[in-house]
Tab-separated table of C-alpha atoms and ligand atoms in Angstrom:
chain	number	residue	atom	x	y	z
A	1	MET	CA	-42.185	-7.166	20.997
A	2	SER	CA	-43.793	-3.874	20.079
A	3	GLU	CA	-47.119	-3.808	18.263
A	4	ARG	CA	-45.679	-3.127	14.836
A	5	SER	CA	-42.904	-5.549	15.257
A	6	ILE	CA	-39.538	-4.254	14.108
A	7	ARG	CA	-37.489	-7.369	13.714
A	8	PRO	CA	-34.081	-6.667	12.149
A	9	ARG	CA	-33.596	-10.415	11.840
A	10	ARG	CA	-36.097	-10.488	8.937
A	11	LEU	CA	-33.413	-9.159	6.654
A	12	ARG	CA	-30.983	-11.842	7.828
A	13	THR	CA	-33.127	-14.868	7.118
A	14	THR	CA	-31.663	-16.221	3.894
A	15	PRO	CA	-28.428	-15.875	1.955
A	16	ALA	CA	-30.344	-14.144	-0.868
A	17	MET	CA	-31.874	-11.643	1.548
A	18	ARG	CA	-28.545	-10.944	3.224
A	19	ARG	CA	-26.869	-10.465	-0.111
A	20	LEU	CA	-29.554	-8.045	-1.243
A	21	VAL	CA	-29.327	-5.817	1.826
A	22	ALA	CA	-25.537	-5.835	2.161
A	23	GLU	CA	-24.347	-2.236	2.492
A	24	THR	CA	-20.800	-2.943	1.422
A	25	ARG	CA	-19.485	-5.153	-1.356
A	26	LEU	CA	-16.076	-6.278	-2.405
A	27	HIS	CA	-15.283	-6.001	-6.085
A	28	PRO	CA	-12.044	-7.016	-7.847
A	29	ALA	CA	-11.683	-3.520	-9.343
A	30	ASP	CA	-11.392	-2.063	-5.837
A	31	LEU	CA	-8.354	-4.163	-4.976
A	32	VAL	CA	-4.679	-3.438	-5.543
A	33	LEU	CA	-1.980	-6.094	-5.217
A	34	PRO	CA	1.416	-5.097	-3.760
A	35	MET	CA	4.253	-6.993	-5.496
A	36	PHE	CA	8.003	-7.331	-5.003
A	37	VAL	CA	10.522	-7.492	-7.818
A	38	ARG	CA	13.998	-8.576	-6.751
A	39	GLU	CA	17.307	-8.165	-8.448
A	40	GLY	CA	19.540	-11.157	-9.086
A	41	ILE	CA	17.048	-14.025	-8.905
A	42	ARG	CA	15.814	-16.221	-11.734
A	43	GLU	CA	12.919	-17.945	-10.026
A	44	PRO	CA	10.322	-16.580	-7.606
A	45	VAL	CA	11.469	-16.806	-3.965
A	46	ALA	CA	9.009	-17.246	-1.094
A	47	ILE	CA	8.951	-14.645	1.696
A	48	GLY	CA	9.012	-16.535	4.988
A	49	SER	CA	6.993	-14.089	7.047
A	50	MET	CA	4.328	-13.679	4.376
A	51	PRO	CA	3.209	-17.158	3.320
A	52	GLY	CA	1.940	-17.088	-0.251
A	53	VAL	CA	3.778	-13.859	-1.174
A	54	MET	CA	6.789	-14.020	-3.489
A	55	HIS	CA	9.811	-12.075	-4.526
A	56	HIS	CA	9.516	-12.013	-8.291
A	57	SER	CA	12.285	-12.088	-10.820
A	58	LEU	CA	11.884	-9.658	-13.692
A	59	ASP	CA	10.675	-12.586	-15.700
A	60	SER	CA	8.202	-14.092	-13.232
A	61	LEU	CA	6.835	-10.606	-12.582
A	62	LYS	CA	5.371	-10.591	-16.078
A	63	GLY	CA	3.339	-13.734	-15.519
A	64	ALA	CA	2.105	-12.419	-12.189
A	65	ILE	CA	1.023	-9.163	-13.806
A	66	ALA	CA	-0.849	-11.091	-16.480
A	67	ALA	CA	-2.620	-13.117	-13.770
A	68	ALA	CA	-3.569	-9.920	-11.920
A	69	ALA	CA	-5.000	-8.447	-15.111
A	70	ALA	CA	-6.934	-11.635	-15.855
A	71	ALA	CA	-8.438	-11.572	-12.360
A	72	GLY	CA	-9.757	-8.076	-12.986
A	73	ILE	CA	-8.123	-6.334	-10.046
A	74	GLY	CA	-7.685	-2.560	-10.192
A	75	GLY	CA	-3.936	-2.324	-10.106
A	76	VAL	CA	-0.610	-3.373	-8.680
A	77	MET	CA	1.847	-1.596	-6.392
A	78	LEU	CA	5.473	-2.438	-7.160
A	79	PHE	CA	8.345	-2.527	-4.680
A	80	GLY	CA	11.974	-3.118	-5.679
A	81	VAL	CA	14.467	-5.266	-3.790
A	82	PRO	CA	17.987	-4.361	-4.971
A	83	GLU	CA	21.197	-6.361	-4.434
A	84	GLU	CA	23.297	-3.353	-3.480
A	85	LYS	CA	22.381	-0.536	-1.122
A	86	ASP	CA	24.159	2.665	-0.169
A	87	ALA	CA	23.677	5.755	1.999
A	88	ILE	CA	21.653	7.730	-0.541
A	89	GLY	CA	19.785	4.831	-2.130
A	90	SER	CA	21.407	5.237	-5.545
A	91	GLY	CA	19.550	2.235	-6.947
A	92	ALA	CA	16.291	4.154	-6.681
A	93	THR	CA	17.315	6.709	-9.272
A	94	ASP	CA	19.256	4.400	-11.569
A	95	PRO	CA	17.108	4.005	-14.703
A	96	ASP	CA	18.341	0.411	-14.813
A	97	GLY	CA	17.786	-0.161	-11.103
A	98	ILE	CA	15.547	-3.116	-10.314
A	99	LEU	CA	12.424	-1.121	-9.539
A	100	ASN	CA	12.663	0.941	-12.709
A	101	LEU	CA	13.289	-2.168	-14.803
A	102	GLY	CA	10.296	-3.735	-13.061
A	103	ILE	CA	8.138	-0.727	-13.908
A	104	ARG	CA	8.938	-1.008	-17.598
A	105	ALA	CA	8.222	-4.732	-17.626
A	106	ALA	CA	5.000	-4.331	-15.641
A	107	VAL	CA	3.673	-1.446	-17.716
A	108	ALA	CA	4.340	-3.306	-20.954
A	109	GLU	CA	2.617	-6.430	-19.642
A	110	ALA	CA	-0.333	-4.606	-18.038
A	111	GLY	CA	-1.365	-2.653	-21.123
A	112	ASP	CA	-4.645	-0.932	-20.384
A	113	ALA	CA	-5.816	-3.608	-17.969
A	114	LEU	CA	-4.165	-2.428	-14.741
A	115	VAL	CA	-2.970	0.765	-13.103
A	116	VAL	CA	0.723	0.239	-12.380
A	117	GLN	CA	1.659	2.003	-9.144
A	118	THR	CA	5.145	2.251	-7.757
A	119	ASP	CA	6.619	2.808	-4.319
A	120	LEU	CA	8.421	6.112	-4.140
A	121	CYS	CA	10.577	5.838	-1.053
A	122	LEU	CA	14.242	5.203	-0.331
A	123	ASP	CA	14.107	2.560	2.397
A	124	GLU	CA	14.459	-0.413	0.079
A	125	PHE	CA	17.602	1.175	-1.390
A	126	THR	CA	19.455	2.659	1.603
A	127	ASP	CA	22.039	0.702	3.592
A	128	HIS	CA	20.768	2.270	6.844
A	129	GLY	CA	17.198	1.351	5.944
A	130	HIS	CA	15.643	4.769	6.495
A	131	CYS	CA	13.157	6.319	4.095
A	132	GLY	CA	15.434	9.270	3.429
A	133	VAL	CA	19.033	10.417	3.497
A	134	LEU	CA	20.738	11.170	6.812
A	135	ASP	CA	22.343	14.404	8.009
A	136	ALA	CA	25.688	14.604	9.822
A	137	THR	CA	24.041	13.697	13.129
A	138	GLY	CA	22.318	10.620	11.714
A	139	ARG	CA	18.819	12.098	11.560
A	140	VAL	CA	16.679	11.775	8.446
A	141	ASP	CA	17.163	15.063	6.587
A	142	ASN	CA	13.739	16.106	5.303
A	143	ASP	CA	14.729	18.609	2.640
A	144	ALA	CA	17.734	16.709	1.309
A	145	THR	CA	15.444	13.694	0.989
A	146	LEU	CA	12.968	15.727	-1.070
A	147	GLU	CA	15.664	16.174	-3.707
A	148	ARG	CA	16.129	12.423	-3.901
A	149	TYR	CA	12.349	11.912	-4.154
A	150	ARG	CA	12.160	14.451	-6.969
A	151	ASP	CA	14.782	12.545	-8.958
A	152	MET	CA	13.126	9.244	-8.147
A	153	ALA	CA	9.762	10.575	-9.338
A	154	LEU	CA	11.198	11.610	-12.679
A	155	VAL	CA	12.884	8.252	-13.269
A	156	GLN	CA	9.728	6.361	-12.339
A	157	ALA	CA	7.595	8.557	-14.572
A	158	GLU	CA	10.053	8.104	-17.434
A	159	SER	CA	9.907	4.348	-16.846
A	160	GLY	CA	6.152	4.549	-17.394
A	161	SER	CA	4.659	4.341	-13.893
A	162	HIS	CA	1.011	5.366	-13.963
A	163	MET	CA	0.857	6.373	-10.327
A	164	LEU	CA	3.582	7.240	-7.826
A	165	GLY	CA	3.055	5.975	-4.286
A	166	LEU	CA	4.696	8.520	-2.003
A	167	SER	CA	5.247	6.490	1.145
A	168	GLY	CA	8.200	8.250	2.788
A	169	MET	CA	6.372	10.696	5.083
A	170	MET	CA	8.678	13.656	4.429
A	171	ASP	CA	6.983	17.033	4.810
A	172	GLY	CA	6.374	18.651	1.438
A	173	GLN	CA	7.006	15.518	-0.619
A	174	THR	CA	3.784	15.740	-2.605
A	175	ALA	CA	4.428	19.350	-3.633
A	176	VAL	CA	7.996	18.664	-4.710
A	177	VAL	CA	7.015	15.643	-6.764
A	178	ARG	CA	4.007	17.365	-8.338
A	179	ASP	CA	6.118	20.372	-9.371
A	180	ALA	CA	8.827	18.137	-10.806
A	181	LEU	CA	6.325	16.104	-12.809
A	182	GLU	CA	4.621	19.194	-14.184
A	183	GLY	CA	7.963	20.794	-15.003
A	184	ALA	CA	9.052	17.746	-16.988
A	185	GLY	CA	5.772	17.387	-18.862
A	186	PHE	CA	4.498	14.343	-16.956
A	187	VAL	CA	1.129	15.964	-16.424
A	188	ASP	CA	-0.777	12.686	-16.403
A	189	THR	CA	1.330	10.817	-13.849
A	190	ALA	CA	-0.900	10.452	-10.799
A	191	ILE	CA	0.179	10.817	-7.178
A	192	LEU	CA	-1.033	8.470	-4.476
A	193	ALA	CA	-0.024	10.184	-1.236
A	194	TYR	CA	0.429	7.934	1.775
A	195	ALA	CA	-1.019	10.791	3.770
A	196	ALA	CA	-1.829	9.286	7.159
A	197	LYS	CA	0.910	6.703	7.527
A	198	TYR	CA	1.632	5.546	11.043
A	199	ALA	CA	4.843	4.256	12.637
A	200	SER	CA	3.487	0.734	12.971
A	201	ALA	CA	4.643	-2.618	14.291
A	202	TYR	CA	2.496	-4.151	11.558
A	203	TYR	CA	5.163	-3.411	8.942
A	204	GLY	CA	7.339	-6.141	10.495
A	205	PRO	CA	6.995	-8.816	7.803
A	206	PHE	CA	7.484	-6.223	5.032
A	207	ARG	CA	10.905	-5.436	6.466
A	208	GLU	CA	11.899	-9.043	5.829
A	209	ALA	CA	10.302	-8.824	2.411
A	210	VAL	CA	12.570	-5.953	1.368
A	211	ASN	CA	15.633	-7.244	3.271
A	212	SER	CA	15.487	-4.075	5.337
A	213	SER	CA	18.635	-3.047	7.125
A	214	LEU	CA	16.809	-0.635	9.425
A	215	ARG	CA	18.086	-0.215	12.952
A	216	GLY	CA	15.899	1.879	15.212
A	217	ASP	CA	12.510	3.037	14.034
A	218	ARG	CA	10.699	5.630	11.920
A	219	ARG	CA	8.925	7.539	14.674
A	220	ALA	CA	10.588	10.816	13.777
A	221	TYR	CA	8.762	10.883	10.432
A	222	GLN	CA	5.839	8.440	10.445
A	223	MET	CA	2.798	9.319	12.559
A	224	ASP	CA	2.249	8.439	16.200
A	225	PRO	CA	-0.433	5.718	16.557
A	226	ALA	CA	-1.916	7.819	19.367
A	227	ASN	CA	-3.017	10.563	16.978
A	228	ARG	CA	-6.317	10.695	15.129
A	229	ARG	CA	-6.874	14.381	14.358
A	230	GLU	CA	-3.394	14.697	12.909
A	231	GLY	CA	-4.401	12.267	10.161
A	232	LEU	CA	-6.724	14.941	8.820
A	233	LEU	CA	-3.924	17.503	8.786
A	234	GLU	CA	-1.709	15.186	6.746
A	235	VAL	CA	-4.559	14.579	4.298
A	236	GLU	CA	-5.345	18.285	4.001
A	237	LEU	CA	-1.698	19.085	3.245
A	238	ASP	CA	-1.357	16.346	0.655
A	239	ILE	CA	-4.508	17.394	-1.177
A	240	ALA	CA	-3.347	21.027	-1.174
A	241	GLU	CA	0.042	19.903	-2.516
A	242	GLY	CA	-1.521	18.071	-5.436
A	243	ALA	CA	-2.309	14.503	-4.370
A	244	ASP	CA	-4.774	12.727	-6.660
A	245	VAL	CA	-5.520	10.037	-4.069
A	246	VAL	CA	-4.814	9.875	-0.338
A	247	MET	CA	-4.099	6.805	1.741
A	248	VAL	CA	-4.470	5.639	5.310
A	249	LYS	CA	-1.957	3.012	6.426
A	250	PRO	CA	-2.085	0.529	8.115
A	251	ALA	CA	-5.785	-0.141	7.677
A	252	GLY	CA	-7.298	-2.488	10.253
A	253	SER	CA	-6.107	-0.696	13.382
A	254	TYR	CA	-6.858	2.742	11.921
A	255	LEU	CA	-10.484	2.441	10.828
A	256	ASP	CA	-11.400	5.531	12.866
A	257	VAL	CA	-8.845	7.589	10.983
A	258	LEU	CA	-10.056	6.082	7.725
A	259	ALA	CA	-13.673	6.979	8.496
A	260	ASP	CA	-12.655	10.556	9.368
A	261	VAL	CA	-10.704	10.925	6.148
A	262	ALA	CA	-13.464	9.368	4.038
A	263	ALA	CA	-15.955	11.822	5.522
A	264	THR	CA	-13.939	14.881	4.558
A	265	SER	CA	-11.656	14.097	1.625
A	266	SER	CA	-12.363	15.635	-1.754
A	267	VAL	CA	-10.224	13.004	-3.494
A	268	PRO	CA	-10.433	9.183	-3.433
A	269	VAL	CA	-9.389	7.506	-0.183
A	270	TRP	CA	-7.484	4.255	-0.237
A	271	ALA	CA	-6.212	2.066	2.588
A	272	TYR	CA	-3.290	-0.359	2.835
A	273	GLN	CA	-3.820	-3.631	4.650
A	274	VAL	CA	-0.165	-4.142	5.508
A	275	SER	CA	2.121	-7.136	5.857
A	276	GLY	CA	1.519	-7.663	9.579
A	277	GLU	CA	-2.247	-7.661	9.121
A	278	TYR	CA	-1.762	-10.332	6.455
A	279	ALA	CA	0.734	-12.382	8.453
A	280	MET	CA	-1.399	-12.473	11.598
A	281	ILE	CA	-4.394	-13.963	9.839
A	282	GLU	CA	-2.249	-16.411	7.864
A	283	ALA	CA	-0.456	-17.528	11.032
A	284	ALA	CA	-3.645	-17.968	13.037
A	285	ALA	CA	-5.248	-19.858	10.150
A	286	ALA	CA	-2.190	-22.101	9.749
A	287	ASN	CA	-2.629	-23.054	13.404
A	288	GLY	CA	-6.289	-23.830	12.878
A	289	TRP	CA	-7.296	-21.011	15.213
A	290	ILE	CA	-9.341	-19.018	12.746
A	291	ASP	CA	-11.375	-19.654	9.581
A	292	ARG	CA	-8.949	-18.294	7.016
A	293	GLU	CA	-11.311	-17.246	4.225
A	294	ARG	CA	-13.886	-15.735	6.530
A	295	ALA	CA	-11.220	-13.775	8.380
A	296	ILE	CA	-9.768	-12.477	5.121
A	297	ASP	CA	-13.173	-11.421	3.806
A	298	GLU	CA	-14.155	-9.795	7.085
A	299	SER	CA	-10.892	-7.904	7.429
A	300	VAL	CA	-11.080	-6.440	3.921
A	301	LEU	CA	-14.811	-5.758	4.107
A	302	ALA	CA	-14.305	-3.831	7.361
A	303	ILE	CA	-11.780	-1.582	5.634
A	304	LYS	CA	-14.254	-0.840	2.847
A	305	ARG	CA	-17.089	-0.341	5.318
A	306	ALA	CA	-15.013	2.254	7.184
A	307	GLY	CA	-14.762	4.240	3.970
A	308	ALA	CA	-11.918	3.021	1.759
A	309	ASP	CA	-12.680	3.264	-1.954
A	310	VAL	CA	-9.825	0.897	-2.746
A	311	VAL	CA	-7.860	-1.539	-0.578
A	312	LEU	CA	-4.243	-2.513	-1.138
A	313	THR	CA	-4.013	-6.083	0.095
A	314	TYR	CA	-1.704	-9.052	-0.408
A	315	TRP	CA	-4.879	-11.113	-0.860
A	316	ALA	CA	-6.060	-9.054	-3.847
A	317	LEU	CA	-5.598	-11.850	-6.364
A	318	GLU	CA	-7.095	-14.580	-4.208
A	319	LEU	CA	-10.069	-12.379	-3.331
A	320	ALA	CA	-10.652	-11.357	-6.919
A	321	GLU	CA	-10.566	-14.949	-8.071
A	322	ARG	CA	-12.984	-15.950	-5.330
A	323	LEU	CA	-15.337	-13.053	-6.093
A	324	GLY	CA	-15.206	-13.635	-9.827
B	401	LIG	C1	8.020	2.306	2.664
B	401	LIG	C2	6.945	1.316	2.837
B	401	LIG	C3	6.765	0.408	3.879
B	401	LIG	C4	5.616	-0.324	3.584
B	401	LIG	C5	5.139	0.133	2.376
B	401	LIG	N1	5.952	1.168	1.936
B	401	LIG	C6	7.627	0.135	5.028
B	401	LIG	C7	7.763	1.106	6.106
B	401	LIG	O1	7.218	2.202	6.091
B	401	LIG	O2	8.481	0.762	7.053
B	401	LIG	C8	5.044	-1.406	4.424
B	401	LIG	C9	4.033	-2.254	3.760
B	401	LIG	C10	3.654	-3.461	4.515
B	401	LIG	O3	4.014	-3.650	5.695
B	401	LIG	O4	2.952	-4.294	3.926
B	401	LIG	N2	8.712	2.099	1.457
């Protein structure tokens, strides 16, 4: 040891000491819970690939929102699971479509306690499962999709959504939605831009959760996992187009991108710990191969440590209850 002994272990000696010097903390207010509301069910239905996560009926959604508010989490992110799908995702712009009904129910239940966020994307509503509408050759048509997103934004804002989660990865989507909101007087509806969203295998369980009919993949619009610098370009564009918050998604395998974005962004930076990240830990824990709670805490803490202000995670409620 050197003369003036620098022993980093001193600050690791007791739980109280470790707690005092922790650089990163989890807090319920920094967590957002993704939730599914499904048309045509009366009771909650379990999602096989995501143990512990439910499809809610319109009715059970209310109780779940109340529980989220009581736990003190920051907000919820709603996804709709419709009974009928078609080529243009008509259900997404139907004011009485399941997601829009869910928004009204959630907003009424949440009051001032939670920020109600809503997925603005077509994949849950299209029969081909893509995030946009297709052109004559079967490719996702960027600019035709923007028109659908604009209409979807207006319906969601009218339904009372506090924050629109633009997850479709069409070029120009933030600008189109911002202009539409401003034009219709929805000046306070916030935009959460899924700026750096990668074409990821970790969305697998989510596809079951929304009964996705996707064949093929989304590599022609979501980002290539090989690319780091490009994440900054997407963030820059979304901020210039009017995003209030930017997101990196998935989270755990993209902590480098998250750290880059956190170092440069002028708006809050959030990260989405996606379905596959959740399912892997749950599956390993169910087999007794991993300490479930420690793995959950570590995985979410790592995302915050890398620079996320807020984490969307399917464990939001459990974590908040444990922290509280
Ligand atoms: C698109 C959307 C997806 C997820 C959130 N929004 C699916 C996709 O891009 O394929 C995935 C979330 C998760 O895996 O938990 N509407």
